[in-house]
PDB file of N, CA and C and ligand atoms in Angstrom:
ATOM      1  N   UNK A   1     -48.273 102.720 -41.553  1.00  0.00           N
ATOM      2  CA  UNK A   1     -47.870 102.675 -42.949  1.00  0.00           C
ATOM      3  C   UNK A   1     -47.467 104.073 -43.395  1.00  0.00           C
ATOM      4  N   UNK A   2     -46.953 104.196 -44.606  1.00  0.00           N
ATOM      5  CA  UNK A   2     -46.527 105.487 -45.118  1.00  0.00           C
ATOM      6  C   UNK A   2     -45.055 105.704 -44.812  1.00  0.00           C
ATOM      7  N   UNK A   3     -44.431 106.567 -45.589  1.00  0.00           N
ATOM      8  CA  UNK A   3     -43.028 106.857 -45.378  1.00  0.00           C
ATOM      9  C   UNK A   3     -42.142 105.685 -45.717  1.00  0.00           C
ATOM     10  N   UNK A   4     -42.617 104.804 -46.506  1.00  0.00           N
ATOM     11  CA  UNK A   4     -41.802 103.645 -46.851  1.00  0.00           C
ATOM     12  C   UNK A   4     -40.648 104.062 -47.751  1.00  0.00           C
ATOM     13  N   UNK A   5     -39.484 103.529 -47.508  1.00  0.00           N
ATOM     14  CA  UNK A   5     -38.303 103.943 -48.233  1.00  0.00           C
ATOM     15  C   UNK A   5     -37.884 102.950 -49.302  1.00  0.00           C
ATOM     16  N   UNK A   6     -38.529 101.840 -49.386  1.00  0.00           N
ATOM     17  CA  UNK A   6     -38.137 100.883 -50.407  1.00  0.00           C
ATOM     18  C   UNK A   6     -39.211  99.843 -50.576  1.00  0.00           C
ATOM     19  N   UNK A   7     -38.998  99.023 -51.551  1.00  0.00           N
ATOM     20  CA  UNK A   7     -39.940  97.955 -51.795  1.00  0.00           C
ATOM     21  C   UNK A   7     -39.749  96.842 -50.782  1.00  0.00           C
ATOM     22  N   UNK A   8     -40.837  96.319 -50.335  1.00  0.00           N
ATOM     23  CA  UNK A   8     -40.770  95.131 -49.505  1.00  0.00           C
ATOM     24  C   UNK A   8     -41.220  93.958 -50.343  1.00  0.00           C
ATOM     25  N   UNK A   9     -40.504  92.882 -50.162  1.00  0.00           N
ATOM     26  CA  UNK A   9     -40.827  91.653 -50.867  1.00  0.00           C
ATOM     27  C   UNK A   9     -41.306  90.657 -49.825  1.00  0.00           C
ATOM     28  N   UNK A  10     -42.296  89.887 -50.199  1.00  0.00           N
ATOM     29  CA  UNK A  10     -42.739  88.828 -49.305  1.00  0.00           C
ATOM     30  C   UNK A  10     -42.239  87.502 -49.853  1.00  0.00           C
ATOM     31  N   UNK A  11     -41.552  86.761 -48.994  1.00  0.00           N
ATOM     32  CA  UNK A  11     -40.967  85.507 -49.443  1.00  0.00           C
ATOM     33  C   UNK A  11     -41.464  84.323 -48.631  1.00  0.00           C
ATOM     34  N   UNK A  12     -41.174  83.155 -49.142  1.00  0.00           N
ATOM     35  CA  UNK A  12     -41.521  81.910 -48.465  1.00  0.00           C
ATOM     36  C   UNK A  12     -40.798  81.845 -47.111  1.00  0.00           C
ATOM     37  N   UNK A  13     -41.529  81.516 -46.044  1.00  0.00           N
ATOM     38  CA  UNK A  13     -40.917  81.469 -44.716  1.00  0.00           C
ATOM     39  C   UNK A  13     -39.939  80.311 -44.594  1.00  0.00           C
ATOM     40  N   UNK A  14     -40.048  79.369 -45.482  1.00  0.00           N
ATOM     41  CA  UNK A  14     -39.201  78.177 -45.411  1.00  0.00           C
ATOM     42  C   UNK A  14     -37.899  78.339 -46.190  1.00  0.00           C
ATOM     43  N   UNK A  15     -37.974  78.946 -47.386  1.00  0.00           N
ATOM     44  CA  UNK A  15     -36.785  78.990 -48.247  1.00  0.00           C
ATOM     45  C   UNK A  15     -36.477  80.389 -48.782  1.00  0.00           C
ATOM     46  N   UNK A  16     -37.257  81.399 -48.365  1.00  0.00           N
ATOM     47  CA  UNK A  16     -37.036  82.802 -48.775  1.00  0.00           C
ATOM     48  C   UNK A  16     -37.241  83.041 -50.271  1.00  0.00           C
ATOM     49  N   UNK A  17     -37.810  82.106 -50.957  1.00  0.00           N
ATOM     50  CA  UNK A  17     -38.178  82.292 -52.360  1.00  0.00           C
ATOM     51  C   UNK A  17     -39.119  83.496 -52.461  1.00  0.00           C
ATOM     52  N   UNK A  18     -38.795  84.527 -53.264  1.00  0.00           N
ATOM     53  CA  UNK A  18     -39.679  85.695 -53.350  1.00  0.00           C
ATOM     54  C   UNK A  18     -41.033  85.344 -53.984  1.00  0.00           C
ATOM     55  N   UNK A  19     -42.101  85.782 -53.339  1.00  0.00           N
ATOM     56  CA  UNK A  19     -43.440  85.381 -53.771  1.00  0.00           C
ATOM     57  C   UNK A  19     -44.317  86.545 -54.215  1.00  0.00           C
ATOM     58  N   UNK A  20     -44.147  87.710 -53.595  1.00  0.00           N
ATOM     59  CA  UNK A  20     -45.028  88.827 -53.929  1.00  0.00           C
ATOM     60  C   UNK A  20     -44.373  90.144 -53.521  1.00  0.00           C
ATOM     61  N   UNK A  21     -44.768  91.221 -54.202  1.00  0.00           N
ATOM     62  CA  UNK A  21     -44.265  92.559 -53.901  1.00  0.00           C
ATOM     63  C   UNK A  21     -45.263  93.299 -53.019  1.00  0.00           C
ATOM     64  N   UNK A  22     -44.727  94.179 -52.167  1.00  0.00           N
ATOM     65  CA  UNK A  22     -45.606  94.947 -51.284  1.00  0.00           C
ATOM     66  C   UNK A  22     -46.563  95.828 -52.090  1.00  0.00           C
ATOM     67  N   UNK A  23     -46.144  96.265 -53.290  1.00  0.00           N
ATOM     68  CA  UNK A  23     -47.025  97.116 -54.093  1.00  0.00           C
ATOM     69  C   UNK A  23     -48.252  96.348 -54.597  1.00  0.00           C
ATOM     70  N   UNK A  24     -48.191  95.050 -54.565  1.00  0.00           N
ATOM     71  CA  UNK A  24     -49.335  94.236 -54.971  1.00  0.00           C
ATOM     72  C   UNK A  24     -50.173  93.782 -53.780  1.00  0.00           C
ATOM     73  N   UNK A  25     -49.796  94.238 -52.581  1.00  0.00           N
ATOM     74  CA  UNK A  25     -50.540  93.866 -51.384  1.00  0.00           C
ATOM     75  C   UNK A  25     -51.855  94.641 -51.335  1.00  0.00           C
ATOM     76  N   UNK A  26     -52.958  93.941 -51.270  1.00  0.00           N
ATOM     77  CA  UNK A  26     -54.273  94.576 -51.272  1.00  0.00           C
ATOM     78  C   UNK A  26     -54.851  94.684 -49.873  1.00  0.00           C
ATOM     79  N   UNK A  27     -54.605  93.707 -49.029  1.00  0.00           N
ATOM     80  CA  UNK A  27     -55.179  93.713 -47.687  1.00  0.00           C
ATOM     81  C   UNK A  27     -54.344  92.870 -46.746  1.00  0.00           C
ATOM     82  N   UNK A  28     -54.157  93.418 -45.529  1.00  0.00           N
ATOM     83  CA  UNK A  28     -53.477  92.647 -44.486  1.00  0.00           C
ATOM     84  C   UNK A  28     -54.485  92.135 -43.471  1.00  0.00           C
ATOM     85  N   UNK A  29     -55.731  92.414 -43.706  1.00  0.00           N
ATOM     86  CA  UNK A  29     -56.761  92.142 -42.707  1.00  0.00           C
ATOM     87  C   UNK A  29     -57.575  90.906 -43.045  1.00  0.00           C
ATOM     88  N   UNK A  30     -56.966  89.993 -43.759  1.00  0.00           N
ATOM     89  CA  UNK A  30     -57.685  88.799 -44.140  1.00  0.00           C
ATOM     90  C   UNK A  30     -57.612  87.766 -43.032  1.00  0.00           C
ATOM     91  N   UNK A  31     -58.736  87.179 -42.720  1.00  0.00           N
ATOM     92  CA  UNK A  31     -58.755  86.126 -41.717  1.00  0.00           C
ATOM     93  C   UNK A  31     -59.207  84.839 -42.391  1.00  0.00           C
ATOM     94  N   UNK A  32     -58.404  83.822 -42.258  1.00  0.00           N
ATOM     95  CA  UNK A  32     -58.744  82.525 -42.820  1.00  0.00           C
ATOM     96  C   UNK A  32     -58.837  81.522 -41.680  1.00  0.00           C
ATOM     97  N   UNK A  33     -59.215  80.326 -42.008  1.00  0.00           N
ATOM     98  CA  UNK A  33     -59.423  79.311 -40.966  1.00  0.00           C
ATOM     99  C   UNK A  33     -58.168  79.122 -40.111  1.00  0.00           C
ATOM    100  N   UNK A  34     -57.012  79.271 -40.718  1.00  0.00           N
ATOM    101  CA  UNK A  34     -55.765  79.004 -39.999  1.00  0.00           C
ATOM    102  C   UNK A  34     -55.201  80.246 -39.326  1.00  0.00           C
ATOM    103  N   UNK A  35     -55.833  81.406 -39.511  1.00  0.00           N
ATOM    104  CA  UNK A  35     -55.322  82.613 -38.886  1.00  0.00           C
ATOM    105  C   UNK A  35     -55.319  83.780 -39.850  1.00  0.00           C
ATOM    106  N   UNK A  36     -54.337  84.683 -39.683  1.00  0.00           N
ATOM    107  CA  UNK A  36     -54.283  85.874 -40.516  1.00  0.00           C
ATOM    108  C   UNK A  36     -53.636  85.567 -41.860  1.00  0.00           C
ATOM    109  N   UNK A  37     -54.074  86.284 -42.875  1.00  0.00           N
ATOM    110  CA  UNK A  37     -53.510  86.096 -44.210  1.00  0.00           C
ATOM    111  C   UNK A  37     -53.522  87.426 -44.943  1.00  0.00           C
ATOM    112  N   UNK A  38     -52.699  87.516 -45.980  1.00  0.00           N
ATOM    113  CA  UNK A  38     -52.609  88.724 -46.797  1.00  0.00           C
ATOM    114  C   UNK A  38     -53.176  88.415 -48.175  1.00  0.00           C
ATOM    115  N   UNK A  39     -53.814  89.438 -48.759  1.00  0.00           N
ATOM    116  CA  UNK A  39     -54.330  89.281 -50.120  1.00  0.00           C
ATOM    117  C   UNK A  39     -53.467  90.100 -51.078  1.00  0.00           C
ATOM    118  N   UNK A  40     -53.053  89.468 -52.169  1.00  0.00           N
ATOM    119  CA  UNK A  40     -52.204  90.111 -53.167  1.00  0.00           C
ATOM    120  C   UNK A  40     -52.882  90.075 -54.534  1.00  0.00           C
ATOM    121  N   UNK A  41     -52.564  91.102 -55.346  1.00  0.00           N
ATOM    122  CA  UNK A  41     -53.071  91.129 -56.721  1.00  0.00           C
ATOM    123  C   UNK A  41     -52.288  90.164 -57.613  1.00  0.00           C
ATOM    124  N   UNK A  42     -51.024  89.972 -57.282  1.00  0.00           N
ATOM    125  CA  UNK A  42     -50.164  89.089 -58.071  1.00  0.00           C
ATOM    126  C   UNK A  42     -49.261  88.287 -57.136  1.00  0.00           C
ATOM    127  N   UNK A  43     -48.881  87.134 -57.582  1.00  0.00           N
ATOM    128  CA  UNK A  43     -47.889  86.335 -56.861  1.00  0.00           C
ATOM    129  C   UNK A  43     -47.008  85.659 -57.897  1.00  0.00           C
ATOM    130  N   UNK A  44     -45.796  85.319 -57.489  1.00  0.00           N
ATOM    131  CA  UNK A  44     -44.838  84.724 -58.430  1.00  0.00           C
ATOM    132  C   UNK A  44     -44.151  83.539 -57.766  1.00  0.00           C
ATOM    133  N   UNK A  45     -43.465  82.760 -58.584  1.00  0.00           N
ATOM    134  CA  UNK A  45     -42.698  81.616 -58.071  1.00  0.00           C
ATOM    135  C   UNK A  45     -43.557  80.643 -57.280  1.00  0.00           C
ATOM    136  N   UNK A  46     -44.773  80.469 -57.744  1.00  0.00           N
ATOM    137  CA  UNK A  46     -45.690  79.556 -57.067  1.00  0.00           C
ATOM    138  C   UNK A  46     -46.120  78.449 -58.017  1.00  0.00           C
ATOM    139  N   UNK A  47     -46.551  77.355 -57.433  1.00  0.00           N
ATOM    140  CA  UNK A  47     -47.122  76.251 -58.194  1.00  0.00           C
ATOM    141  C   UNK A  47     -48.619  76.220 -57.897  1.00  0.00           C
ATOM    142  N   UNK A  48     -49.418  76.189 -58.954  1.00  0.00           N
ATOM    143  CA  UNK A  48     -50.870  76.136 -58.786  1.00  0.00           C
ATOM    144  C   UNK A  48     -51.323  74.686 -58.685  1.00  0.00           C
ATOM    145  N   UNK A  49     -52.133  74.414 -57.688  1.00  0.00           N
ATOM    146  CA  UNK A  49     -52.689  73.075 -57.537  1.00  0.00           C
ATOM    147  C   UNK A  49     -53.998  72.943 -58.305  1.00  0.00           C
ATOM    148  N   UNK A  50     -54.743  71.890 -58.028  1.00  0.00           N
ATOM    149  CA  UNK A  50     -55.996  71.692 -58.749  1.00  0.00           C
ATOM    150  C   UNK A  50     -57.085  72.614 -58.180  1.00  0.00           C
ATOM    151  N   UNK A  51     -58.071  72.894 -59.015  1.00  0.00           N
ATOM    152  CA  UNK A  51     -59.175  73.751 -58.582  1.00  0.00           C
ATOM    153  C   UNK A  51     -60.191  72.938 -57.804  1.00  0.00           C
ATOM    154  N   UNK A  52     -60.782  73.574 -56.794  1.00  0.00           N
ATOM    155  CA  UNK A  52     -61.869  72.913 -56.085  1.00  0.00           C
ATOM    156  C   UNK A  52     -62.797  73.951 -55.471  1.00  0.00           C
ATOM    157  N   UNK A  53     -64.034  73.552 -55.242  1.00  0.00           N
ATOM    158  CA  UNK A  53     -64.991  74.426 -54.574  1.00  0.00           C
ATOM    159  C   UNK A  53     -64.761  74.327 -53.078  1.00  0.00           C
ATOM    160  N   UNK A  54     -64.751  75.479 -52.410  1.00  0.00           N
ATOM    161  CA  UNK A  54     -64.486  75.469 -50.981  1.00  0.00           C
ATOM    162  C   UNK A  54     -65.378  76.490 -50.288  1.00  0.00           C
ATOM    163  N   UNK A  55     -65.942  76.071 -49.170  1.00  0.00           N
ATOM    164  CA  UNK A  55     -66.746  76.969 -48.354  1.00  0.00           C
ATOM    165  C   UNK A  55     -65.814  77.703 -47.404  1.00  0.00           C
ATOM    166  N   UNK A  56     -65.704  79.024 -47.585  1.00  0.00           N
ATOM    167  CA  UNK A  56     -64.857  79.837 -46.721  1.00  0.00           C
ATOM    168  C   UNK A  56     -65.748  80.706 -45.837  1.00  0.00           C
ATOM    169  N   UNK A  57     -65.089  81.510 -45.000  1.00  0.00           N
ATOM    170  CA  UNK A  57     -65.841  82.302 -44.025  1.00  0.00           C
ATOM    171  C   UNK A  57     -66.853  83.225 -44.705  1.00  0.00           C
ATOM    172  N   UNK A  58     -66.529  83.721 -45.896  1.00  0.00           N
ATOM    173  CA  UNK A  58     -67.381  84.700 -46.554  1.00  0.00           C
ATOM    174  C   UNK A  58     -68.212  84.118 -47.690  1.00  0.00           C
ATOM    175  N   UNK A  59     -68.192  82.803 -47.851  1.00  0.00           N
ATOM    176  CA  UNK A  59     -69.032  82.223 -48.890  1.00  0.00           C
ATOM    177  C   UNK A  59     -68.352  81.084 -49.623  1.00  0.00           C
ATOM    178  N   UNK A  60     -69.013  80.677 -50.699  1.00  0.00           N
ATOM    179  CA  UNK A  60     -68.510  79.553 -51.490  1.00  0.00           C
ATOM    180  C   UNK A  60     -67.678  80.079 -52.657  1.00  0.00           C
ATOM    181  N   UNK A  61     -66.516  79.486 -52.852  1.00  0.00           N
ATOM    182  CA  UNK A  61     -65.595  79.906 -53.908  1.00  0.00           C
ATOM    183  C   UNK A  61     -65.044  78.696 -54.636  1.00  0.00           C
ATOM    184  N   UNK A  62     -64.620  78.937 -55.879  1.00  0.00           N
ATOM    185  CA  UNK A  62     -63.727  77.985 -56.522  1.00  0.00           C
ATOM    186  C   UNK A  62     -62.328  78.530 -56.301  1.00  0.00           C
ATOM    187  N   UNK A  63     -61.478  77.725 -55.708  1.00  0.00           N
ATOM    188  CA  UNK A  63     -60.124  78.178 -55.410  1.00  0.00           C
ATOM    189  C   UNK A  63     -59.109  77.171 -55.940  1.00  0.00           C
ATOM    190  N   UNK A  64     -57.892  77.580 -55.941  1.00  0.00           N
ATOM    191  CA  UNK A  64     -56.781  76.761 -56.405  1.00  0.00           C
ATOM    192  C   UNK A  64     -55.687  76.911 -55.352  1.00  0.00           C
ATOM    193  N   UNK A  65     -55.312  75.838 -54.702  1.00  0.00           N
ATOM    194  CA  UNK A  65     -54.265  75.940 -53.678  1.00  0.00           C
ATOM    195  C   UNK A  65     -52.933  76.251 -54.336  1.00  0.00           C
ATOM    196  N   UNK A  66     -52.126  77.060 -53.663  1.00  0.00           N
ATOM    197  CA  UNK A  66     -50.831  77.432 -54.212  1.00  0.00           C
ATOM    198  C   UNK A  66     -49.714  77.021 -53.246  1.00  0.00           C
ATOM    199  N   UNK A  67     -48.588  76.655 -53.818  1.00  0.00           N
ATOM    200  CA  UNK A  67     -47.444  76.264 -53.009  1.00  0.00           C
ATOM    201  C   UNK A  67     -46.181  76.870 -53.603  1.00  0.00           C
ATOM    202  N   UNK A  68     -45.146  76.937 -52.789  1.00  0.00           N
ATOM    203  CA  UNK A  68     -43.850  77.470 -53.203  1.00  0.00           C
ATOM    204  C   UNK A  68     -43.263  76.566 -54.292  1.00  0.00           C
ATOM    205  N   UNK A  69     -42.780  77.173 -55.393  1.00  0.00           N
ATOM    206  CA  UNK A  69     -42.246  76.339 -56.476  1.00  0.00           C
ATOM    207  C   UNK A  69     -40.811  75.899 -56.206  1.00  0.00           C
ATOM    208  N   UNK A  70     -40.258  76.328 -55.079  1.00  0.00           N
ATOM    209  CA  UNK A  70     -38.898  75.914 -54.724  1.00  0.00           C
ATOM    210  C   UNK A  70     -38.901  74.794 -53.689  1.00  0.00           C
ATOM    211  N   UNK A  71     -39.634  74.994 -52.578  1.00  0.00           N
ATOM    212  CA  UNK A  71     -39.593  73.988 -51.513  1.00  0.00           C
ATOM    213  C   UNK A  71     -40.902  73.227 -51.374  1.00  0.00           C
ATOM    214  N   UNK A  72     -41.964  73.697 -52.032  1.00  0.00           N
ATOM    215  CA  UNK A  72     -43.222  72.962 -52.008  1.00  0.00           C
ATOM    216  C   UNK A  72     -44.125  73.252 -50.837  1.00  0.00           C
ATOM    217  N   UNK A  73     -43.727  74.196 -49.973  1.00  0.00           N
ATOM    218  CA  UNK A  73     -44.577  74.524 -48.835  1.00  0.00           C
ATOM    219  C   UNK A  73     -45.911  75.102 -49.320  1.00  0.00           C
ATOM    220  N   UNK A  74     -47.019  74.663 -48.733  1.00  0.00           N
ATOM    221  CA  UNK A  74     -48.313  75.251 -49.062  1.00  0.00           C
ATOM    222  C   UNK A  74     -48.383  76.655 -48.494  1.00  0.00           C
ATOM    223  N   UNK A  75     -48.885  77.581 -49.314  1.00  0.00           N
ATOM    224  CA  UNK A  75     -48.845  78.996 -48.940  1.00  0.00           C
ATOM    225  C   UNK A  75     -50.227  79.591 -48.729  1.00  0.00           C
ATOM    226  N   UNK A  76     -51.201  79.072 -49.424  1.00  0.00           N
ATOM    227  CA  UNK A  76     -52.533  79.669 -49.393  1.00  0.00           C
ATOM    228  C   UNK A  76     -53.289  79.228 -50.619  1.00  0.00           C
ATOM    229  N   UNK A  77     -53.966  80.175 -51.265  1.00  0.00           N
ATOM    230  CA  UNK A  77     -54.721  79.808 -52.465  1.00  0.00           C
ATOM    231  C   UNK A  77     -54.954  81.005 -53.351  1.00  0.00           C
ATOM    232  N   UNK A  78     -55.397  80.711 -54.567  1.00  0.00           N
ATOM    233  CA  UNK A  78     -55.830  81.731 -55.510  1.00  0.00           C
ATOM    234  C   UNK A  78     -57.330  81.585 -55.685  1.00  0.00           C
ATOM    235  N   UNK A  79     -58.042  82.705 -55.667  1.00  0.00           N
ATOM    236  CA  UNK A  79     -59.469  82.680 -55.947  1.00  0.00           C
ATOM    237  C   UNK A  79     -59.684  82.590 -57.448  1.00  0.00           C
ATOM    238  N   UNK A  80     -60.389  81.587 -57.885  1.00  0.00           N
ATOM    239  CA  UNK A  80     -60.720  81.451 -59.292  1.00  0.00           C
ATOM    240  C   UNK A  80     -62.081  82.081 -59.566  1.00  0.00           C
ATOM    241  N   UNK A  81     -63.040  81.818 -58.681  1.00  0.00           N
ATOM    242  CA  UNK A  81     -64.410  82.285 -58.903  1.00  0.00           C
ATOM    243  C   UNK A  81     -65.111  82.407 -57.563  1.00  0.00           C
ATOM    244  N   UNK A  82     -65.926  83.436 -57.421  1.00  0.00           N
ATOM    245  CA  UNK A  82     -66.765  83.594 -56.235  1.00  0.00           C
ATOM    246  C   UNK A  82     -68.213  83.383 -56.641  1.00  0.00           C
ATOM    247  N   UNK A  83     -68.943  82.625 -55.865  1.00  0.00           N
ATOM    248  CA  UNK A  83     -70.355  82.395 -56.175  1.00  0.00           C
ATOM    249  C   UNK A  83     -71.216  83.554 -55.708  1.00  0.00           C
ATOM    250  N   UNK A  84     -70.789  84.243 -54.662  1.00  0.00           N
ATOM    251  CA  UNK A  84     -71.516  85.385 -54.123  1.00  0.00           C
ATOM    252  C   UNK A  84     -71.116  86.640 -54.900  1.00  0.00           C
ATOM    253  N   UNK A  85     -72.102  87.340 -55.461  1.00  0.00           N
ATOM    254  CA  UNK A  85     -71.822  88.500 -56.311  1.00  0.00           C
ATOM    255  C   UNK A  85     -71.007  89.566 -55.583  1.00  0.00           C
ATOM    256  N   UNK A  86     -71.208  89.703 -54.275  1.00  0.00           N
ATOM    257  CA  UNK A  86     -70.486  90.747 -53.539  1.00  0.00           C
ATOM    258  C   UNK A  86     -69.017  90.397 -53.335  1.00  0.00           C
ATOM    259  N   UNK A  87     -68.641  89.163 -53.631  1.00  0.00           N
ATOM    260  CA  UNK A  87     -67.260  88.724 -53.409  1.00  0.00           C
ATOM    261  C   UNK A  87     -66.491  88.530 -54.708  1.00  0.00           C
ATOM    262  N   UNK A  88     -67.110  88.904 -55.832  1.00  0.00           N
ATOM    263  CA  UNK A  88     -66.492  88.608 -57.126  1.00  0.00           C
ATOM    264  C   UNK A  88     -65.185  89.355 -57.352  1.00  0.00           C
ATOM    265  N   UNK A  89     -64.978  90.455 -56.626  1.00  0.00           N
ATOM    266  CA  UNK A  89     -63.733  91.199 -56.777  1.00  0.00           C
ATOM    267  C   UNK A  89     -62.516  90.368 -56.371  1.00  0.00           C
ATOM    268  N   UNK A  90     -62.752  89.300 -55.643  1.00  0.00           N
ATOM    269  CA  UNK A  90     -61.630  88.466 -55.187  1.00  0.00           C
ATOM    270  C   UNK A  90     -61.110  87.527 -56.278  1.00  0.00           C
ATOM    271  N   UNK A  91     -61.873  87.343 -57.326  1.00  0.00           N
ATOM    272  CA  UNK A  91     -61.457  86.411 -58.382  1.00  0.00           C
ATOM    273  C   UNK A  91     -60.114  86.831 -58.962  1.00  0.00           C
ATOM    274  N   UNK A  92     -59.198  85.892 -59.067  1.00  0.00           N
ATOM    275  CA  UNK A  92     -57.877  86.176 -59.608  1.00  0.00           C
ATOM    276  C   UNK A  92     -56.878  86.668 -58.580  1.00  0.00           C
ATOM    277  N   UNK A  93     -57.352  86.908 -57.336  1.00  0.00           N
ATOM    278  CA  UNK A  93     -56.453  87.392 -56.283  1.00  0.00           C
ATOM    279  C   UNK A  93     -55.826  86.216 -55.526  1.00  0.00           C
ATOM    280  N   UNK A  94     -54.734  86.509 -54.865  1.00  0.00           N
ATOM    281  CA  UNK A  94     -53.963  85.487 -54.171  1.00  0.00           C
ATOM    282  C   UNK A  94     -54.012  85.704 -52.668  1.00  0.00           C
ATOM    283  N   UNK A  95     -54.220  84.635 -51.938  1.00  0.00           N
ATOM    284  CA  UNK A  95     -54.169  84.674 -50.480  1.00  0.00           C
ATOM    285  C   UNK A  95     -52.916  83.929 -50.022  1.00  0.00           C
ATOM    286  N   UNK A  96     -52.081  84.628 -49.274  1.00  0.00           N
ATOM    287  CA  UNK A  96     -50.899  84.002 -48.690  1.00  0.00           C
ATOM    288  C   UNK A  96     -51.054  84.050 -47.178  1.00  0.00           C
ATOM    289  N   UNK A  97     -50.961  82.916 -46.537  1.00  0.00           N
ATOM    290  CA  UNK A  97     -51.102  82.878 -45.085  1.00  0.00           C
ATOM    291  C   UNK A  97     -49.908  83.561 -44.438  1.00  0.00           C
ATOM    292  N   UNK A  98     -50.220  84.421 -43.464  1.00  0.00           N
ATOM    293  CA  UNK A  98     -49.159  85.210 -42.841  1.00  0.00           C
ATOM    294  C   UNK A  98     -48.084  84.316 -42.229  1.00  0.00           C
ATOM    295  N   UNK A  99     -48.483  83.192 -41.691  1.00  0.00           N
ATOM    296  CA  UNK A  99     -47.538  82.299 -41.027  1.00  0.00           C
ATOM    297  C   UNK A  99     -46.569  81.645 -42.003  1.00  0.00           C
ATOM    298  N   UNK A 100     -46.891  81.706 -43.310  1.00  0.00           N
ATOM    299  CA  UNK A 100     -46.073  81.005 -44.306  1.00  0.00           C
ATOM    300  C   UNK A 100     -45.153  81.946 -45.078  1.00  0.00           C
ATOM    301  N   UNK A 101     -45.244  83.263 -44.791  1.00  0.00           N
ATOM    302  CA  UNK A 101     -44.426  84.218 -45.546  1.00  0.00           C
ATOM    303  C   UNK A 101     -43.637  85.109 -44.593  1.00  0.00           C
ATOM    304  N   UNK A 102     -42.565  85.661 -45.093  1.00  0.00           N
ATOM    305  CA  UNK A 102     -41.743  86.587 -44.316  1.00  0.00           C
ATOM    306  C   UNK A 102     -41.502  87.843 -45.169  1.00  0.00           C
ATOM    307  N   UNK A 103     -41.395  88.967 -44.494  1.00  0.00           N
ATOM    308  CA  UNK A 103     -41.089  90.223 -45.182  1.00  0.00           C
ATOM    309  C   UNK A 103     -39.594  90.317 -45.393  1.00  0.00           C
ATOM    310  N   UNK A 104     -39.226  90.664 -46.629  1.00  0.00           N
ATOM    311  CA  UNK A 104     -37.808  90.873 -46.940  1.00  0.00           C
ATOM    312  C   UNK A 104     -37.693  92.248 -47.584  1.00  0.00           C
ATOM    313  N   UNK A 105     -36.757  93.046 -47.151  1.00  0.00           N
ATOM    314  CA  UNK A 105     -36.562  94.325 -47.823  1.00  0.00           C
ATOM    315  C   UNK A 105     -35.599  94.107 -48.978  1.00  0.00           C
ATOM    316  N   UNK A 106     -35.773  94.918 -50.024  1.00  0.00           N
ATOM    317  CA  UNK A 106     -34.899  94.760 -51.171  1.00  0.00           C
ATOM    318  C   UNK A 106     -34.538  96.118 -51.739  1.00  0.00           C
TER     319      UNK A 106
HETATM  320 ZN1  LIG B   1     -40.276  77.820 -50.224  1.00  0.00          ZN
END
């Protein structure tokens, strides 16, 4: 990392709909049940699904599944609430599965 010359945008792997900016990328080291994922502070052009409680690798959360608002591909989820006090910083953050997004320079 470092020496970046421009903004990178992360888009839907299916339709290239822009979903998040690299400046909002918080972590690339997220591991979810399906593989690697990125955590973002903000995401755009997404559709929020219904909220549900889900047991994840690091504890129990209330999450909301998110999908592309253009093609409908499922992308990951948004953390609504963490039950574990040490994980509360994740509330309001977005998880996008690496396999579902592509890097686009802009
Ligand atoms: Zn899409």
